[in-house]
Amino acid sequence: MNRRRALSAALALTAGTVLLSACGKGEAAPLDGAPGGGAKTKINTSPDQHRIHVQKVPDIAARVPARVRARGTLQFGLSTGSNPPLGFYATDDRTLIGVERDLATLIADTLGLEPHFQALSWENLFVGLDSGKLDGVLSNVTVTEERKEKYDFATYRLDELAMEARKGSHWKVRGAADVAGKRIAVSSGTNQEKILVDWSKENEKAGRKPVDIRYYQNTSDYYLALQSGRIDAYFGPNPTSAYHVATAGQTEIVGTFSGGGDQVQGKIAATTKKGNGLVEPYAAALQHVIDNGAYKKVLARWGLTNEAVKKSEINPRGLPRTAS
């Protein structure tokens, strides 16, 4: 099974129809249900993306280190292509598309450099940064205090989590009491798992039922369990849930939360090797496209305007260290 068929099959299981393949030869698929997405956003899954571009800004471009300006390119690392709308393969099974590539393109445009993209596994994105083979990573990387020791960050989205339930559930989740006794699926080792575990403990201390936490191996397993009623909700990244809600049409988001929980608002950032001189021009480029509206257009075309930031921050407060 090729990459795109594997992704389509996983998502299609819950809707009884091939969600991404429904775009056929690349015609735009309706995106009606994404929070913050506005009225009837369309998703184009063809390799011809008609991406939003901006002009070079000379005074920002001049801040790029001379060695990179002389080379004329930026080497960006992106996720491996199985996570719409962040990064996934177009209908040709080869072209990587998604919001992360679009935003990286805006950065490169502003800096007057040609972007080159590599689709890599999560661990190899950081290997690429450490070795200097990558100039930056845009792959839903959350700023954390631990990561700030080795990397510099220029923020571009809020890190939001979503509680996804069956459509028509008439259920709103705002905190621990709303999930007492509920069967909720979550991925192991994630921020959302920690939040859910903390909520479960809080419920027990208050004399309420703990959360019945469930774990599955694959995305398709979570959504099959949700559709069949074996779980009440899936707690995962907001972009993935927003995309699934919009394309499948059988679920809804019943609550959104910061990836940092109550301690700090999590933020997603362009990530680069610490001290290599690129974080400041990245932040300036991002602020330029935020101010001129191109950034908002990119988020809107992927249904993620609810994750917009007003300012690109360099190395802001990150998620705290976990106790060892």
PDB file of C-alpha atoms in Angstrom:
ATOM      1  CA  MET A   1       0.000   0.000   0.000  1.00  0.00           C
ATOM      2  CA  ASN A   2       1.517   3.363  -0.963  1.00  0.00           C
ATOM      3  CA  ARG A   3       1.795   6.335   1.371  1.00  0.00           C
ATOM      4  CA  ARG A   4      -1.319   8.154   0.268  1.00  0.00           C
ATOM      5  CA  ARG A   5      -3.498   5.055   0.132  1.00  0.00           C
ATOM      6  CA  ALA A   6      -2.389   4.147   3.659  1.00  0.00           C
ATOM      7  CA  LEU A   7      -3.334   7.581   4.921  1.00  0.00           C
ATOM      8  CA  SER A   8      -6.638   7.656   3.063  1.00  0.00           C
ATOM      9  CA  ALA A   9      -7.609   4.228   4.289  1.00  0.00           C
ATOM     10  CA  ALA A  10      -6.927   5.177   7.897  1.00  0.00           C
ATOM     11  CA  LEU A  11      -9.111   8.246   7.715  1.00  0.00           C
ATOM     12  CA  ALA A  12     -11.824   6.696   5.577  1.00  0.00           C
ATOM     13  CA  LEU A  13     -12.645   3.923   7.995  1.00  0.00           C
ATOM     14  CA  THR A  14     -14.778   6.188  10.158  1.00  0.00           C
ATOM     15  CA  ALA A  15     -16.750   7.836   7.400  1.00  0.00           C
ATOM     16  CA  GLY A  16     -17.464   4.852   5.206  1.00  0.00           C
ATOM     17  CA  THR A  17     -15.950   6.723   2.273  1.00  0.00           C
ATOM     18  CA  VAL A  18     -12.458   7.530   1.080  1.00  0.00           C
ATOM     19  CA  LEU A  19     -11.943  10.980   2.544  1.00  0.00           C
ATOM     20  CA  LEU A  20      -8.816  12.209   0.818  1.00  0.00           C
ATOM     21  CA  SER A  21      -9.480  10.224  -2.340  1.00  0.00           C
ATOM     22  CA  ALA A  22     -12.834  11.981  -2.573  1.00  0.00           C
ATOM     23  CA  CYS A  23     -10.859  14.875  -3.994  1.00  0.00           C
ATOM     24  CA  GLY A  24     -10.362  12.780  -7.106  1.00  0.00           C
ATOM     25  CA  LYS A  25      -7.908  14.507  -9.397  1.00  0.00           C
ATOM     26  CA  GLY A  26      -7.242  17.275  -6.951  1.00  0.00           C
ATOM     27  CA  GLU A  27     -10.466  19.237  -6.835  1.00  0.00           C
ATOM     28  CA  ALA A  28     -10.912  21.019  -3.528  1.00  0.00           C
ATOM     29  CA  ALA A  29     -12.696  19.131  -0.772  1.00  0.00           C
ATOM     30  CA  PRO A  30     -15.058  21.121   1.489  1.00  0.00           C
ATOM     31  CA  LEU A  31     -13.814  21.924   4.943  1.00  0.00           C
ATOM     32  CA  ASP A  32     -16.939  22.941   6.816  1.00  0.00           C
ATOM     33  CA  GLY A  33     -16.371  21.970  10.409  1.00  0.00           C
ATOM     34  CA  ALA A  34     -12.924  23.145  11.438  1.00  0.00           C
ATOM     35  CA  PRO A  35     -13.055  25.493  14.403  1.00  0.00           C
ATOM     36  CA  GLY A  36     -11.966  28.965  13.394  1.00  0.00           C
ATOM     37  CA  GLY A  37     -11.956  27.948   9.764  1.00  0.00           C
ATOM     38  CA  GLY A  38     -14.708  30.368   8.779  1.00  0.00           C
ATOM     39  CA  ALA A  39     -17.350  29.672   6.184  1.00  0.00           C
ATOM     40  CA  LYS A  40     -16.746  26.821   3.776  1.00  0.00           C
ATOM     41  CA  THR A  41     -13.003  26.608   3.552  1.00  0.00           C
ATOM     42  CA  LYS A  42     -11.756  24.381   0.716  1.00  0.00           C
ATOM     43  CA  ILE A  43      -8.836  21.993   0.880  1.00  0.00           C
ATOM     44  CA  ASN A  44      -6.877  21.382  -2.292  1.00  0.00           C
ATOM     45  CA  THR A  45      -5.120  18.014  -2.137  1.00  0.00           C
ATOM     46  CA  SER A  46      -3.612  18.103  -5.628  1.00  0.00           C
ATOM     47  CA  PRO A  47       0.142  18.579  -6.190  1.00  0.00           C
ATOM     48  CA  ASP A  48      -0.644  21.934  -7.823  1.00  0.00           C
ATOM     49  CA  GLN A  49      -1.198  23.890  -4.640  1.00  0.00           C
ATOM     50  CA  HIS A  50      -1.411  27.490  -5.895  1.00  0.00           C
ATOM     51  CA  ARG A  51       0.488  28.441  -2.755  1.00  0.00           C
ATOM     52  CA  ILE A  52       0.355  31.916  -1.303  1.00  0.00           C
ATOM     53  CA  HIS A  53       3.610  33.802  -1.931  1.00  0.00           C
ATOM     54  CA  VAL A  54       5.102  37.123  -0.829  1.00  0.00           C
ATOM     55  CA  GLN A  55       7.894  39.317  -2.115  1.00  0.00           C
ATOM     56  CA  LYS A  56      11.417  39.435  -0.685  1.00  0.00           C
ATOM     57  CA  VAL A  57      11.904  42.052   2.039  1.00  0.00           C
ATOM     58  CA  PRO A  58      15.522  43.269   1.647  1.00  0.00           C
ATOM     59  CA  ASP A  59      16.047  44.587   5.172  1.00  0.00           C
ATOM     60  CA  ILE A  60      14.837  41.297   6.686  1.00  0.00           C
ATOM     61  CA  ALA A  61      16.794  39.231   4.150  1.00  0.00           C
ATOM     62  CA  ALA A  62      19.960  41.121   5.095  1.00  0.00           C
ATOM     63  CA  ARG A  63      19.745  39.629   8.605  1.00  0.00           C
ATOM     64  CA  VAL A  64      20.335  36.107   7.281  1.00  0.00           C
ATOM     65  CA  PRO A  65      23.902  34.907   7.974  1.00  0.00           C
ATOM     66  CA  ALA A  66      26.230  35.549   5.020  1.00  0.00           C
ATOM     67  CA  ARG A  67      26.985  31.859   4.518  1.00  0.00           C
ATOM     68  CA  VAL A  68      23.281  31.115   3.960  1.00  0.00           C
ATOM     69  CA  ARG A  69      22.731  34.156   1.730  1.00  0.00           C
ATOM     70  CA  ALA A  70      25.663  33.048  -0.434  1.00  0.00           C
ATOM     71  CA  ARG A  71      24.187  29.579  -0.763  1.00  0.00           C
ATOM     72  CA  GLY A  72      20.796  30.987  -1.726  1.00  0.00           C
ATOM     73  CA  THR A  73      18.742  28.152  -0.233  1.00  0.00           C
ATOM     74  CA  LEU A  74      17.096  27.088   3.006  1.00  0.00           C
ATOM     75  CA  GLN A  75      16.983  23.423   3.906  1.00  0.00           C
ATOM     76  CA  PHE A  76      13.758  22.733   5.784  1.00  0.00           C
ATOM     77  CA  GLY A  77      12.752  19.518   7.514  1.00  0.00           C
ATOM     78  CA  LEU A  78       9.076  18.551   7.509  1.00  0.00           C
ATOM     79  CA  SER A  79       7.155  15.600   8.943  1.00  0.00           C
ATOM     80  CA  THR A  80       7.020  12.379   6.956  1.00  0.00           C
ATOM     81  CA  GLY A  81       3.683  13.066   5.334  1.00  0.00           C
ATOM     82  CA  SER A  82       0.986  11.206   7.243  1.00  0.00           C
ATOM     83  CA  ASN A  83      -0.536  13.963   9.341  1.00  0.00           C
ATOM     84  CA  PRO A  84      -3.057  16.196   7.568  1.00  0.00           C
ATOM     85  CA  PRO A  85      -3.320  19.146   7.546  1.00  0.00           C
ATOM     86  CA  LEU A  86       0.217  19.609   8.907  1.00  0.00           C
ATOM     87  CA  GLY A  87       2.027  17.517   6.336  1.00  0.00           C
ATOM     88  CA  PHE A  88       0.687  14.856   3.991  1.00  0.00           C
ATOM     89  CA  TYR A  89       1.010  13.634   0.423  1.00  0.00           C
ATOM     90  CA  ALA A  90      -0.983  15.048  -2.442  1.00  0.00           C
ATOM     91  CA  THR A  91      -2.971  13.019  -4.939  1.00  0.00           C
ATOM     92  CA  ASP A  92       0.214  12.176  -6.884  1.00  0.00           C
ATOM     93  CA  ASP A  93       1.552  10.250  -3.837  1.00  0.00           C
ATOM     94  CA  ARG A  94       4.815  12.223  -4.069  1.00  0.00           C
ATOM     95  CA  THR A  95       4.258  15.900  -3.346  1.00  0.00           C
ATOM     96  CA  LEU A  96       4.299  16.887   0.331  1.00  0.00           C
ATOM     97  CA  ILE A  97       1.631  19.469   1.091  1.00  0.00           C
ATOM     98  CA  GLY A  98       0.127  21.066   4.178  1.00  0.00           C
ATOM     99  CA  VAL A  99       0.215  24.111   6.393  1.00  0.00           C
ATOM    100  CA  GLU A 100       3.820  23.606   7.547  1.00  0.00           C
ATOM    101  CA  ARG A 101       5.200  23.640   4.015  1.00  0.00           C
ATOM    102  CA  ASP A 102       3.105  26.707   3.150  1.00  0.00           C
ATOM    103  CA  LEU A 103       4.449  28.646   6.143  1.00  0.00           C
ATOM    104  CA  ALA A 104       8.031  27.596   5.431  1.00  0.00           C
ATOM    105  CA  THR A 105       7.531  28.877   1.880  1.00  0.00           C
ATOM    106  CA  LEU A 106       6.436  32.276   3.211  1.00  0.00           C
ATOM    107  CA  ILE A 107       9.576  32.461   5.363  1.00  0.00           C
ATOM    108  CA  ALA A 108      11.812  31.642   2.401  1.00  0.00           C
ATOM    109  CA  ASP A 109       9.985  34.116   0.146  1.00  0.00           C
ATOM    110  CA  THR A 110      10.462  36.940   2.641  1.00  0.00           C
ATOM    111  CA  LEU A 111      14.157  36.127   2.985  1.00  0.00           C
ATOM    112  CA  GLY A 112      14.652  35.857  -0.782  1.00  0.00           C
ATOM    113  CA  LEU A 113      15.878  32.261  -0.564  1.00  0.00           C
ATOM    114  CA  GLU A 114      14.827  29.072  -2.339  1.00  0.00           C
ATOM    115  CA  PRO A 115      13.255  26.537   0.038  1.00  0.00           C
ATOM    116  CA  HIS A 116      14.264  22.894  -0.206  1.00  0.00           C
ATOM    117  CA  PHE A 117      12.240  20.348   1.758  1.00  0.00           C
ATOM    118  CA  GLN A 118      13.073  16.985   3.288  1.00  0.00           C
ATOM    119  CA  ALA A 119      10.377  14.716   4.720  1.00  0.00           C
ATOM    120  CA  LEU A 120      11.876  12.997   7.751  1.00  0.00           C
ATOM    121  CA  SER A 121      10.865  11.012  10.793  1.00  0.00           C
ATOM    122  CA  TRP A 122      10.527  12.943  14.050  1.00  0.00           C
ATOM    123  CA  GLU A 123      13.886  11.882  15.475  1.00  0.00           C
ATOM    124  CA  ASN A 124      15.712  12.554  12.190  1.00  0.00           C
ATOM    125  CA  LEU A 125      14.409  16.114  12.087  1.00  0.00           C
ATOM    126  CA  PHE A 126      16.492  16.844  15.176  1.00  0.00           C
ATOM    127  CA  VAL A 127      19.440  14.830  13.894  1.00  0.00           C
ATOM    128  CA  GLY A 128      19.353  17.069  10.823  1.00  0.00           C
ATOM    129  CA  LEU A 129      19.354  20.204  12.965  1.00  0.00           C
ATOM    130  CA  ASP A 130      22.174  18.916  15.173  1.00  0.00           C
ATOM    131  CA  SER A 131      24.346  18.048  12.165  1.00  0.00           C
ATOM    132  CA  GLY A 132      23.690  21.339  10.404  1.00  0.00           C
ATOM    133  CA  LYS A 133      22.127  19.640   7.387  1.00  0.00           C
ATOM    134  CA  LEU A 134      18.830  21.371   8.124  1.00  0.00           C
ATOM    135  CA  ASP A 135      18.439  25.125   8.537  1.00  0.00           C
ATOM    136  CA  GLY A 136      15.050  24.780  10.134  1.00  0.00           C
ATOM    137  CA  VAL A 137      12.226  22.428  11.058  1.00  0.00           C
ATOM    138  CA  LEU A 138       8.523  23.195  10.753  1.00  0.00           C
ATOM    139  CA  SER A 139       6.840  20.078  12.046  1.00  0.00           C
ATOM    140  CA  ASN A 140       4.438  20.982  14.848  1.00  0.00           C
ATOM    141  CA  VAL A 141       7.358  21.378  17.282  1.00  0.00           C
ATOM    142  CA  THR A 142       6.278  22.732  20.667  1.00  0.00           C
ATOM    143  CA  VAL A 143       8.597  25.076  22.561  1.00  0.00           C
ATOM    144  CA  THR A 144       9.800  23.411  25.758  1.00  0.00           C
ATOM    145  CA  GLU A 145      12.302  24.540  28.349  1.00  0.00           C
ATOM    146  CA  GLU A 146      14.364  21.411  27.731  1.00  0.00           C
ATOM    147  CA  ARG A 147      14.495  21.916  23.943  1.00  0.00           C
ATOM    148  CA  LYS A 148      15.564  25.542  24.390  1.00  0.00           C
ATOM    149  CA  GLU A 149      18.941  24.286  25.622  1.00  0.00           C
ATOM    150  CA  LYS A 150      19.808  23.022  22.123  1.00  0.00           C
ATOM    151  CA  TYR A 151      17.488  24.875  19.757  1.00  0.00           C
ATOM    152  CA  ASP A 152      16.161  28.338  18.995  1.00  0.00           C
ATOM    153  CA  PHE A 153      12.466  28.935  18.314  1.00  0.00           C
ATOM    154  CA  ALA A 154      10.379  31.450  16.358  1.00  0.00           C
ATOM    155  CA  THR A 155       6.713  30.864  17.148  1.00  0.00           C
ATOM    156  CA  TYR A 156       3.973  30.703  14.512  1.00  0.00           C
ATOM    157  CA  ARG A 157       0.980  28.793  15.929  1.00  0.00           C
ATOM    158  CA  LEU A 158      -0.650  28.035  19.239  1.00  0.00           C
ATOM    159  CA  ASP A 159      -0.220  24.479  20.467  1.00  0.00           C
ATOM    160  CA  GLU A 160      -3.821  23.403  20.879  1.00  0.00           C
ATOM    161  CA  LEU A 161      -5.289  20.027  21.813  1.00  0.00           C
ATOM    162  CA  ALA A 162      -8.831  18.922  21.026  1.00  0.00           C
ATOM    163  CA  MET A 163     -11.353  16.553  22.566  1.00  0.00           C
ATOM    164  CA  GLU A 164     -13.175  14.890  19.662  1.00  0.00           C
ATOM    165  CA  ALA A 165     -16.512  13.092  20.180  1.00  0.00           C
ATOM    166  CA  ARG A 166     -19.268  11.693  17.989  1.00  0.00           C
ATOM    167  CA  LYS A 167     -21.382  14.328  16.300  1.00  0.00           C
ATOM    168  CA  GLY A 168     -24.475  15.326  18.258  1.00  0.00           C
ATOM    169  CA  SER A 169     -23.009  14.298  21.604  1.00  0.00           C
ATOM    170  CA  HIS A 170     -24.306  17.492  23.296  1.00  0.00           C
ATOM    171  CA  TRP A 171     -21.213  17.355  25.488  1.00  0.00           C
ATOM    172  CA  LYS A 172     -18.785  20.135  26.385  1.00  0.00           C
ATOM    173  CA  VAL A 173     -15.429  19.455  28.049  1.00  0.00           C
ATOM    174  CA  ARG A 174     -13.877  22.263  30.066  1.00  0.00           C
ATOM    175  CA  GLY A 175     -11.993  20.336  32.699  1.00  0.00           C
ATOM    176  CA  ALA A 176     -11.680  17.300  34.941  1.00  0.00           C
ATOM    177  CA  ALA A 177     -15.297  17.027  36.090  1.00  0.00           C
ATOM    178  CA  ASP A 178     -16.546  16.793  32.494  1.00  0.00           C
ATOM    179  CA  VAL A 179     -14.547  13.626  31.810  1.00  0.00           C
ATOM    180  CA  ALA A 180     -15.218  11.759  35.058  1.00  0.00           C
ATOM    181  CA  GLY A 181     -16.062   8.149  34.238  1.00  0.00           C
ATOM    182  CA  LYS A 182     -15.708   8.724  30.486  1.00  0.00           C
ATOM    183  CA  ARG A 183     -13.844   6.369  28.148  1.00  0.00           C
ATOM    184  CA  ILE A 184     -11.254   8.549  26.462  1.00  0.00           C
ATOM    185  CA  ALA A 185      -8.518   7.436  24.085  1.00  0.00           C
ATOM    186  CA  VAL A 186      -5.139   9.130  23.995  1.00  0.00           C
ATOM    187  CA  SER A 187      -1.657   8.432  22.622  1.00  0.00           C
ATOM    188  CA  SER A 188       0.936   7.284  25.132  1.00  0.00           C
ATOM    189  CA  GLY A 189       3.734   9.659  26.088  1.00  0.00           C
ATOM    190  CA  THR A 190       1.988  12.820  24.891  1.00  0.00           C
ATOM    191  CA  ASN A 191       1.112  16.104  26.602  1.00  0.00           C
ATOM    192  CA  GLN A 192      -2.556  15.234  26.289  1.00  0.00           C
ATOM    193  CA  GLU A 193      -2.012  11.954  28.117  1.00  0.00           C
ATOM    194  CA  LYS A 194      -0.433  13.842  31.038  1.00  0.00           C
ATOM    195  CA  ILE A 195      -3.386  16.252  31.156  1.00  0.00           C
ATOM    196  CA  LEU A 196      -5.831  13.346  31.110  1.00  0.00           C
ATOM    197  CA  VAL A 197      -3.959  11.469  33.856  1.00  0.00           C
ATOM    198  CA  ASP A 198      -3.915  14.631  36.003  1.00  0.00           C
ATOM    199  CA  TRP A 199      -7.652  15.114  35.458  1.00  0.00           C
ATOM    200  CA  SER A 200      -8.306  11.512  36.447  1.00  0.00           C
ATOM    201  CA  LYS A 201      -6.378  11.993  39.706  1.00  0.00           C
ATOM    202  CA  GLU A 202      -8.259  15.226  40.372  1.00  0.00           C
ATOM    203  CA  ASN A 203     -11.566  13.428  39.907  1.00  0.00           C
ATOM    204  CA  GLU A 204     -10.626  10.675  42.338  1.00  0.00           C
ATOM    205  CA  LYS A 205      -9.582  13.203  44.981  1.00  0.00           C
ATOM    206  CA  ALA A 206     -12.930  14.946  44.556  1.00  0.00           C
ATOM    207  CA  GLY A 207     -14.839  11.686  44.967  1.00  0.00           C
ATOM    208  CA  ARG A 208     -15.732  11.438  41.274  1.00  0.00           C
ATOM    209  CA  LYS A 209     -15.040   8.523  38.969  1.00  0.00           C
ATOM    210  CA  PRO A 210     -11.593   8.430  37.351  1.00  0.00           C
ATOM    211  CA  VAL A 211     -11.178   8.679  33.602  1.00  0.00           C
ATOM    212  CA  ASP A 212     -11.239   5.353  31.780  1.00  0.00           C
ATOM    213  CA  ILE A 213      -8.140   5.954  29.630  1.00  0.00           C
ATOM    214  CA  ARG A 214      -7.805   3.829  26.497  1.00  0.00           C
ATOM    215  CA  TYR A 215      -4.801   3.332  24.205  1.00  0.00           C
ATOM    216  CA  TYR A 216      -4.671   2.212  20.579  1.00  0.00           C
ATOM    217  CA  GLN A 217      -1.861   1.660  18.119  1.00  0.00           C
ATOM    218  CA  ASN A 218      -3.004   3.607  15.044  1.00  0.00           C
ATOM    219  CA  THR A 219      -5.067   6.664  14.168  1.00  0.00           C
ATOM    220  CA  SER A 220      -7.560   4.449  12.363  1.00  0.00           C
ATOM    221  CA  ASP A 221      -8.025   2.405  15.558  1.00  0.00           C
ATOM    222  CA  TYR A 222      -8.942   5.525  17.556  1.00  0.00           C
ATOM    223  CA  TYR A 223     -11.531   6.587  15.028  1.00  0.00           C
ATOM    224  CA  LEU A 224     -13.013   3.116  14.627  1.00  0.00           C
ATOM    225  CA  ALA A 225     -13.423   2.919  18.394  1.00  0.00           C
ATOM    226  CA  LEU A 226     -15.041   6.348  18.448  1.00  0.00           C
ATOM    227  CA  GLN A 227     -17.440   5.556  15.642  1.00  0.00           C
ATOM    228  CA  SER A 228     -18.458   2.215  17.148  1.00  0.00           C
ATOM    229  CA  GLY A 229     -19.110   3.758  20.571  1.00  0.00           C
ATOM    230  CA  ARG A 230     -16.323   1.872  22.371  1.00  0.00           C
ATOM    231  CA  ILE A 231     -14.908   5.210  23.519  1.00  0.00           C
ATOM    232  CA  ASP A 232     -16.581   8.526  24.287  1.00  0.00           C
ATOM    233  CA  ALA A 233     -13.823  10.741  22.912  1.00  0.00           C
ATOM    234  CA  TYR A 234     -10.354  10.944  21.430  1.00  0.00           C
ATOM    235  CA  PHE A 235      -7.949  13.518  22.921  1.00  0.00           C
ATOM    236  CA  GLY A 236      -5.363  14.553  20.356  1.00  0.00           C
ATOM    237  CA  PRO A 237      -3.724  17.447  18.461  1.00  0.00           C
ATOM    238  CA  ASN A 238      -6.230  20.080  17.370  1.00  0.00           C
ATOM    239  CA  PRO A 239      -5.061  20.286  13.713  1.00  0.00           C
ATOM    240  CA  THR A 240      -5.578  16.562  13.179  1.00  0.00           C
ATOM    241  CA  SER A 241      -8.972  16.580  14.874  1.00  0.00           C
ATOM    242  CA  ALA A 242     -10.117  19.714  13.032  1.00  0.00           C
ATOM    243  CA  TYR A 243      -9.213  18.130   9.702  1.00  0.00           C
ATOM    244  CA  HIS A 244     -10.927  14.851  10.585  1.00  0.00           C
ATOM    245  CA  VAL A 245     -14.088  16.609  11.786  1.00  0.00           C
ATOM    246  CA  ALA A 246     -14.287  18.571   8.559  1.00  0.00           C
ATOM    247  CA  THR A 247     -13.614  15.719   6.156  1.00  0.00           C
ATOM    248  CA  ALA A 248     -15.388  12.819   7.872  1.00  0.00           C
ATOM    249  CA  GLY A 249     -18.422  14.773   9.025  1.00  0.00           C
ATOM    250  CA  GLN A 250     -19.298  12.310  11.782  1.00  0.00           C
ATOM    251  CA  THR A 251     -17.505  13.803  14.771  1.00  0.00           C
ATOM    252  CA  GLU A 252     -17.228  17.169  16.517  1.00  0.00           C
ATOM    253  CA  ILE A 253     -14.767  18.973  18.765  1.00  0.00           C
ATOM    254  CA  VAL A 254     -16.233  19.351  22.253  1.00  0.00           C
ATOM    255  CA  GLY A 255     -13.318  21.132  23.907  1.00  0.00           C
ATOM    256  CA  THR A 256      -9.917  22.656  23.129  1.00  0.00           C
ATOM    257  CA  PHE A 257      -6.977  23.113  25.486  1.00  0.00           C
ATOM    258  CA  SER A 258      -3.416  24.395  25.536  1.00  0.00           C
ATOM    259  CA  GLY A 259      -0.790  21.742  24.930  1.00  0.00           C
ATOM    260  CA  GLY A 260       0.830  23.012  28.126  1.00  0.00           C
ATOM    261  CA  GLY A 261      -2.254  22.408  30.218  1.00  0.00           C
ATOM    262  CA  ASP A 262      -3.010  25.026  32.884  1.00  0.00           C
ATOM    263  CA  GLN A 263       0.656  25.915  33.368  1.00  0.00           C
ATOM    264  CA  VAL A 264       1.481  27.674  30.111  1.00  0.00           C
ATOM    265  CA  GLN A 265       0.017  28.274  26.657  1.00  0.00           C
ATOM    266  CA  GLY A 266       1.897  25.885  24.408  1.00  0.00           C
ATOM    267  CA  LYS A 267       3.343  27.386  21.217  1.00  0.00           C
ATOM    268  CA  ILE A 268       4.460  25.810  17.950  1.00  0.00           C
ATOM    269  CA  ALA A 269       7.640  27.238  16.447  1.00  0.00           C
ATOM    270  CA  ALA A 270      10.068  27.176  13.564  1.00  0.00           C
ATOM    271  CA  THR A 271      13.015  25.360  15.106  1.00  0.00           C
ATOM    272  CA  THR A 272      16.686  25.842  14.304  1.00  0.00           C
ATOM    273  CA  LYS A 273      20.042  24.948  15.842  1.00  0.00           C
ATOM    274  CA  LYS A 274      20.878  27.193  18.764  1.00  0.00           C
ATOM    275  CA  GLY A 275      23.144  30.099  17.928  1.00  0.00           C
ATOM    276  CA  ASN A 276      23.266  29.597  14.147  1.00  0.00           C
ATOM    277  CA  GLY A 277      21.952  33.104  13.483  1.00  0.00           C
ATOM    278  CA  LEU A 278      18.716  32.118  11.769  1.00  0.00           C
ATOM    279  CA  VAL A 279      16.088  32.476  14.476  1.00  0.00           C
ATOM    280  CA  GLU A 280      15.958  36.278  14.343  1.00  0.00           C
ATOM    281  CA  PRO A 281      15.360  36.476  10.556  1.00  0.00           C
ATOM    282  CA  TYR A 282      12.818  33.633  10.842  1.00  0.00           C
ATOM    283  CA  ALA A 283      10.879  35.555  13.493  1.00  0.00           C
ATOM    284  CA  ALA A 284      11.083  38.782  11.476  1.00  0.00           C
ATOM    285  CA  ALA A 285       9.866  36.990   8.347  1.00  0.00           C
ATOM    286  CA  LEU A 286       6.987  35.421  10.234  1.00  0.00           C
ATOM    287  CA  GLN A 287       6.023  38.758  11.763  1.00  0.00           C
ATOM    288  CA  HIS A 288       6.061  40.321   8.287  1.00  0.00           C
ATOM    289  CA  VAL A 289       3.593  37.774   6.893  1.00  0.00           C
ATOM    290  CA  ILE A 290       1.448  37.999  10.024  1.00  0.00           C
ATOM    291  CA  ASP A 291       1.228  41.753   9.542  1.00  0.00           C
ATOM    292  CA  ASN A 292       0.552  41.678   5.779  1.00  0.00           C
ATOM    293  CA  GLY A 293      -2.176  39.013   5.988  1.00  0.00           C
ATOM    294  CA  ALA A 294      -0.473  36.207   4.052  1.00  0.00           C
ATOM    295  CA  TYR A 295      -0.108  34.167   7.241  1.00  0.00           C
ATOM    296  CA  LYS A 296      -3.830  34.384   7.976  1.00  0.00           C
ATOM    297  CA  LYS A 297      -4.650  33.228   4.439  1.00  0.00           C
ATOM    298  CA  VAL A 298      -2.429  30.170   4.834  1.00  0.00           C
ATOM    299  CA  LEU A 299      -4.041  29.163   8.136  1.00  0.00           C
ATOM    300  CA  ALA A 300      -7.509  29.733   6.661  1.00  0.00           C
ATOM    301  CA  ARG A 301      -6.900  27.443   3.711  1.00  0.00           C
ATOM    302  CA  TRP A 302      -6.114  24.618   6.144  1.00  0.00           C
ATOM    303  CA  GLY A 303      -8.865  25.419   8.676  1.00  0.00           C
ATOM    304  CA  LEU A 304      -6.483  26.486  11.451  1.00  0.00           C
ATOM    305  CA  THR A 305      -7.242  30.157  12.054  1.00  0.00           C
ATOM    306  CA  ASN A 306      -8.085  29.370  15.672  1.00  0.00           C
ATOM    307  CA  GLU A 307      -4.375  28.638  16.225  1.00  0.00           C
ATOM    308  CA  ALA A 308      -3.148  32.005  14.906  1.00  0.00           C
ATOM    309  CA  VAL A 309      -0.673  34.129  16.849  1.00  0.00           C
ATOM    310  CA  LYS A 310      -0.387  37.928  16.662  1.00  0.00           C
ATOM    311  CA  LYS A 311       3.358  37.940  17.213  1.00  0.00           C
ATOM    312  CA  SER A 312       6.247  35.634  16.383  1.00  0.00           C
ATOM    313  CA  GLU A 313       8.232  35.305  19.593  1.00  0.00           C
ATOM    314  CA  ILE A 314      11.829  34.171  19.913  1.00  0.00           C
ATOM    315  CA  ASN A 315      12.375  31.531  22.589  1.00  0.00           C
ATOM    316  CA  PRO A 316       9.309  32.322  24.740  1.00  0.00           C
ATOM    317  CA  ARG A 317       8.470  30.467  27.917  1.00  0.00           C
ATOM    318  CA  GLY A 318       8.124  26.828  26.992  1.00  0.00           C
ATOM    319  CA  LEU A 319       6.434  23.811  28.465  1.00  0.00           C
ATOM    320  CA  PRO A 320       8.116  23.030  31.803  1.00  0.00           C
ATOM    321  CA  ARG A 321      10.486  20.169  32.322  1.00  0.00           C
ATOM    322  CA  THR A 322       8.906  16.931  33.438  1.00  0.00           C
ATOM    323  CA  ALA A 323      10.072  15.420  36.695  1.00  0.00           C
ATOM    324  CA  SER A 324      12.683  12.751  36.132  1.00  0.00           C
TER     325      SER A 324
END
